[in-house]
Coordinates of N, CA and C in Angstrom, one line a residue:
M1 N -158.1 -135.0 122.3 CA -157.0 -135.8 121.6 C -156.9 -135.3 120.2
D2 N -155.7 -135.2 119.6 CA -155.4 -134.7 118.3 C -155.6 -135.9 117.3
T3 N -156.4 -135.6 116.3 CA -156.7 -136.5 115.2 C -156.3 -136.2 114.0
Q4 N -155.3 -135.2 113.9 CA -154.7 -134.8 112.6 C -153.8 -135.9 112.1
P5 N -153.9 -136.2 110.7 CA -153.1 -137.2 110.2 C -151.6 -136.7 110.3
V6 N -150.8 -137.7 110.1 CA -149.2 -137.3 110.0 C -149.1 -137.0 108.6
R7 N -148.5 -135.9 108.3 CA -148.2 -135.5 107.1 C -146.9 -135.9 106.6
T8 N -146.6 -136.3 105.3 CA -145.4 -136.8 104.7 C -145.0 -136.0 103.6
A9 N -143.9 -136.2 102.9 CA -143.6 -135.5 101.7 C -144.6 -135.9 100.6
D10 N -145.0 -137.0 100.7 CA -145.9 -137.5 99.6 C -147.3 -136.9 99.6
D11 N -147.8 -136.2 100.7 CA -149.0 -135.6 100.8 C -148.9 -134.0 100.9
G12 N -147.7 -133.6 100.5 CA -147.6 -132.1 100.6 C -147.2 -131.6 101.9
G13 N -146.8 -132.4 102.9 CA -146.6 -132.0 104.3 C -145.1 -131.6 104.4
G14 N -144.4 -131.7 103.4 CA -142.8 -131.4 103.6 C -142.1 -132.6 103.8
T15 N -140.7 -132.3 104.2 CA -139.8 -133.6 104.5 C -139.8 -133.6 106.0
A16 N -139.3 -134.7 106.3 CA -138.9 -135.1 107.8 C -137.5 -135.4 107.9
S17 N -137.0 -135.4 109.1 CA -135.7 -135.7 109.5 C -135.7 -137.1 110.2
Y18 N -134.9 -138.1 109.6 CA -134.9 -139.4 110.3 C -133.5 -139.8 110.9
F19 N -133.6 -140.2 112.1 CA -132.3 -140.6 112.7 C -132.5 -142.3 113.0
L20 N -131.7 -142.9 112.1 CA -131.9 -144.5 112.3 C -130.8 -145.0 113.0
I21 N -131.1 -145.8 113.9 CA -130.0 -146.3 114.7 C -129.9 -147.9 114.4
E22 N -128.8 -148.3 113.9 CA -128.6 -149.8 113.7 C -127.7 -150.4 114.6
S23 N -128.2 -151.4 115.4 CA -127.3 -152.2 116.3 C -126.9 -153.6 115.9
K24 N -127.3 -154.0 114.8 CA -127.0 -155.3 114.3 C -126.0 -155.3 113.2
G25 N -125.1 -156.2 113.0 CA -124.1 -156.4 112.0 C -124.9 -156.9 110.7
N26 N -124.2 -156.9 109.6 CA -124.7 -157.4 108.4 C -125.0 -158.8 108.4
W27 N -124.2 -159.6 109.1 CA -124.5 -161.0 109.3 C -125.8 -161.5 110.1
A28 N -126.4 -160.4 110.7 CA -127.6 -160.7 111.6 C -128.8 -161.2 110.8
G29 N -128.6 -161.3 109.6 CA -130.0 -161.6 108.7 C -130.3 -160.6 107.8
P30 N -131.3 -160.9 106.9 CA -131.7 -159.8 105.9 C -132.4 -158.5 106.4
N31 N -132.9 -158.6 107.6 CA -133.3 -157.5 108.4 C -132.4 -156.3 108.5
A32 N -131.1 -156.6 108.7 CA -130.2 -155.5 109.0 C -129.9 -154.7 107.6
G33 N -129.8 -155.5 106.6 CA -129.6 -154.9 105.3 C -130.8 -154.1 104.8
T34 N -132.0 -154.7 105.1 CA -133.3 -154.1 104.8 C -133.5 -152.7 105.5
F35 N -133.1 -152.7 106.7 CA -133.2 -151.5 107.5 C -132.4 -150.4 106.9
L36 N -131.1 -150.7 106.4 CA -130.2 -149.6 105.7 C -130.8 -149.3 104.4
M37 N -131.4 -150.2 103.7 CA -132.2 -149.8 102.3 C -133.4 -148.9 102.7
D38 N -134.0 -149.0 103.8 CA -135.1 -148.1 104.2 C -134.5 -146.7 104.2
A39 N -133.4 -146.7 104.9 CA -132.8 -145.3 104.9 C -132.4 -144.6 103.5
V40 N -132.2 -145.5 102.5 CA -131.7 -145.0 101.2 C -133.2 -144.6 100.5
A41 N -134.2 -145.4 100.8 CA -135.5 -145.1 100.2 C -136.0 -143.6 100.8
L42 N -135.8 -143.6 102.2 CA -136.2 -142.2 102.8 C -135.4 -141.1 102.3
A43 N -134.2 -141.3 102.0 CA -133.4 -140.2 101.5 C -133.8 -139.9 100.0
G44 N -134.1 -140.9 99.2 CA -134.5 -140.9 97.9 C -135.9 -140.1 97.8
A45 N -136.7 -140.1 98.8 CA -137.9 -139.3 99.0 C -137.8 -138.0 99.3
G46 N -136.5 -137.5 99.5 CA -136.3 -136.2 99.9 C -136.1 -135.9 101.3
H47 N -136.2 -136.8 102.2 CA -136.0 -136.6 103.7 C -134.5 -136.6 104.1
R48 N -134.3 -135.8 105.1 CA -132.9 -135.9 105.8 C -132.7 -137.1 106.5
V49 N -131.8 -137.8 106.3 CA -131.4 -139.1 106.8 C -130.1 -139.3 107.5
R50 N -130.1 -139.7 108.6 CA -128.7 -140.0 109.3 C -129.0 -141.4 109.8
V51 N -127.9 -142.1 109.6 CA -127.7 -143.5 110.2 C -126.7 -143.5 111.3
Y52 N -126.9 -144.1 112.4 CA -126.0 -144.2 113.5 C -125.7 -145.7 113.8
L53 N -124.6 -146.2 113.5 CA -124.2 -147.5 113.6 C -123.7 -147.6 115.0
V54 N -124.2 -148.5 115.9 CA -123.8 -148.8 117.3 C -123.7 -150.3 117.5
E55 N -123.1 -150.5 118.5 CA -122.9 -151.9 119.0 C -122.3 -152.7 117.9
D56 N -122.9 -154.0 117.4 CA -122.3 -154.7 116.2 C -122.6 -154.2 114.9
G57 N -123.4 -153.1 114.9 CA -123.8 -152.3 113.7 C -122.5 -151.7 113.2
V58 N -121.6 -151.3 114.1 CA -120.4 -150.6 113.6 C -119.6 -151.5 112.7
L59 N -119.7 -152.8 112.8 CA -118.9 -153.7 111.8 C -119.4 -153.5 110.4
S60 N -120.5 -153.1 110.2 CA -121.1 -152.7 108.8 C -120.1 -151.7 108.1
A61 N -119.4 -151.0 108.9 CA -118.7 -149.8 108.2 C -117.2 -150.2 108.1
A62 N -116.9 -151.4 108.6 CA -115.4 -151.8 108.4 C -115.0 -152.1 107.0
G63 N -114.0 -151.4 106.6 CA -113.4 -151.7 105.2 C -113.7 -150.5 104.4
T64 N -113.2 -150.4 103.3 CA -113.4 -149.4 102.4 C -114.3 -149.6 101.3
D65 N -114.7 -150.7 101.0 CA -115.6 -151.1 99.9 C -116.8 -151.9 100.4
V66 N -117.7 -151.2 101.2 CA -118.9 -152.0 101.8 C -120.0 -151.5 101.0
P67 N -120.8 -152.5 100.3 CA -121.9 -152.1 99.4 C -123.0 -151.2 100.1
E68 N -123.4 -151.7 101.4 CA -124.4 -151.0 102.0 C -124.1 -149.5 102.3
I69 N -122.8 -149.5 102.8 CA -122.4 -148.1 103.2 C -122.3 -147.3 101.8
E70 N -121.7 -147.8 100.8 CA -121.6 -147.1 99.5 C -123.1 -146.5 99.1
R71 N -124.1 -147.6 99.1 CA -125.5 -147.2 98.8 C -125.9 -146.0 99.7
L72 N -125.7 -146.1 100.9 CA -126.0 -144.9 101.8 C -125.5 -143.7 101.4
A73 N -124.3 -143.7 101.2 CA -123.5 -142.4 100.8 C -123.9 -141.9 99.5
G74 N -124.1 -142.8 98.5 CA -124.7 -142.4 97.3 C -126.1 -141.8 97.3
A75 N -126.7 -142.1 98.3 CA -128.2 -141.6 98.4 C -128.0 -140.2 99.3
G76 N -126.9 -139.9 99.8 CA -126.8 -138.7 100.5 C -127.1 -138.8 102.0
V77 N -127.1 -140.1 102.5 CA -127.3 -140.2 103.9 C -126.1 -140.0 104.7
E78 N -126.3 -139.3 105.8 CA -125.0 -139.1 106.7 C -125.0 -140.4 107.5
I79 N -123.8 -141.1 107.5 CA -123.4 -142.2 108.2 C -122.5 -141.8 109.3
L80 N -122.9 -142.3 110.6 CA -122.2 -142.1 111.9 C -121.9 -143.4 112.5
V81 N -120.8 -143.5 113.0 CA -120.4 -144.8 113.7 C -120.1 -144.3 115.2
D82 N -120.7 -145.1 116.0 CA -120.5 -144.9 117.5 C -119.0 -145.0 117.9
D83 N -118.4 -144.0 118.5 CA -117.1 -144.1 118.7 C -116.8 -145.1 119.8
F84 N -117.6 -145.3 120.8 CA -117.2 -146.2 121.9 C -117.4 -147.8 121.3
S85 N -118.5 -147.9 120.6 CA -118.6 -149.3 120.0 C -117.4 -149.5 119.1
A86 N -117.1 -148.6 118.3 CA -115.8 -148.7 117.3 C -114.6 -149.2 118.1
A87 N -114.3 -148.4 119.2 CA -113.2 -148.7 120.1 C -113.2 -150.0 120.7
Q88 N -114.5 -150.4 121.1 CA -114.4 -151.8 121.8 C -114.3 -152.9 120.8
R89 N -114.3 -152.7 119.4 CA -114.2 -153.6 118.4 C -112.9 -153.4 117.7
A90 N -112.0 -152.5 118.3 CA -110.7 -152.1 117.6 C -110.7 -151.6 116.2
L91 N -111.8 -150.8 116.0 CA -112.0 -150.2 114.8 C -111.7 -148.7 114.8
G92 N -110.4 -148.4 114.5 CA -110.0 -147.0 114.3 C -110.5 -146.3 113.0
V93 N -110.3 -145.1 112.9 CA -110.7 -144.5 111.6 C -110.1 -145.1 110.5
S94 N -108.9 -145.6 110.4 CA -108.2 -146.2 109.3 C -108.8 -147.4 108.9
R95 N -109.6 -148.1 109.7 CA -110.2 -149.4 109.4 C -111.7 -149.2 109.0
L96 N -112.3 -148.0 109.0 CA -113.6 -147.7 108.7 C -113.8 -147.1 107.2
S97 N -114.9 -147.3 106.7 CA -115.2 -146.8 105.4 C -114.9 -145.2 105.3
P98 N -114.4 -144.5 104.2 CA -114.2 -143.0 104.2 C -115.6 -142.4 104.2
H99 N -116.7 -143.0 104.1 CA -118.0 -142.4 104.0 C -118.7 -142.2 105.3
V100 N -118.0 -142.6 106.4 CA -118.5 -142.5 107.8 C -117.7 -141.6 108.6
R101 N -118.3 -141.2 109.7 CA -117.5 -140.4 110.8 C -117.8 -140.9 112.1
L102 N -116.9 -140.9 113.0 CA -117.1 -141.3 114.4 C -118.0 -140.2 115.1
A103 N -118.9 -140.7 116.0 CA -119.7 -139.8 116.7 C -119.9 -140.3 118.2
G104 N -120.2 -139.6 119.1 CA -120.5 -140.1 120.4 C -121.9 -140.0 120.7
I105 N -122.3 -140.5 121.7 CA -123.6 -140.6 122.1 C -124.4 -139.2 122.3
E106 N -123.5 -138.2 122.4 CA -124.2 -136.8 122.5 C -124.7 -136.5 121.3
T107 N -124.3 -137.0 120.1 CA -124.8 -136.8 118.9 C -126.2 -137.3 118.7
V108 N -126.4 -138.5 119.3 CA -127.8 -139.2 119.3 C -128.6 -138.3 120.1
A109 N -128.3 -137.9 121.4 CA -129.1 -137.1 122.1 C -129.6 -135.9 121.4
A110 N -128.6 -135.1 120.8 CA -128.9 -133.8 120.1 C -129.8 -134.0 118.9
A111 N -129.6 -135.1 118.2 CA -130.5 -135.3 117.0 C -131.9 -135.7 117.5
L112 N -132.1 -136.5 118.4 CA -133.4 -137.0 118.8 C -134.3 -135.8 119.6
A113 N -133.5 -134.7 119.9 CA -134.1 -133.7 120.7 C -134.6 -132.6 119.6
E114 N -134.1 -132.8 118.5 CA -134.7 -131.9 117.2 C -136.2 -132.0 117.1
D115 N -136.8 -130.9 116.8 CA -138.3 -130.9 116.7 C -138.8 -131.8 115.6
D116 N -138.3 -131.8 114.6 CA -138.7 -132.6 113.4 C -138.0 -134.0 113.2
C117 N -137.4 -134.4 114.2 CA -136.6 -135.8 114.1 C -137.4 -137.0 114.5
R118 N -137.4 -137.9 113.5 CA -138.0 -139.2 114.0 C -137.1 -140.3 114.1
G119 N -137.0 -140.6 115.3 CA -135.8 -141.7 115.7 C -136.4 -143.1 115.5
V120 N -135.7 -144.1 114.9 CA -136.0 -145.4 114.8 C -134.8 -146.2 115.1
W121 N -135.0 -147.2 116.0 CA -133.9 -148.1 116.4 C -134.2 -149.6 115.9
H122 N -133.1 -150.2 115.4 CA -133.3 -151.5 114.9 C -132.1 -152.3 115.6

């Protein structure tokens, strides 16, 4: 059994890659917003962070002036919106924040297969 501690940027172990998947909309309560702020904090600590909005989470990217999306983009977080979920909710590119891009499930599979990627689903 491996008993080595997990190394983080704080202890000199370098940076990690995080792929955060948000399936809840902003109205789902404070946890949805807190999860996105965790992404901002991780990016601020020097980690590579990608947020994938899926299911009702895609509604968080609707509109051009969404504070949560603005904060993510300002922190350098890559923001992806599930193309299928967006289509199911009639959200075309023109109805989404300019800080996001549509991506398919193959993007999730590729990211989670990366050696240094840590996936978190909310």
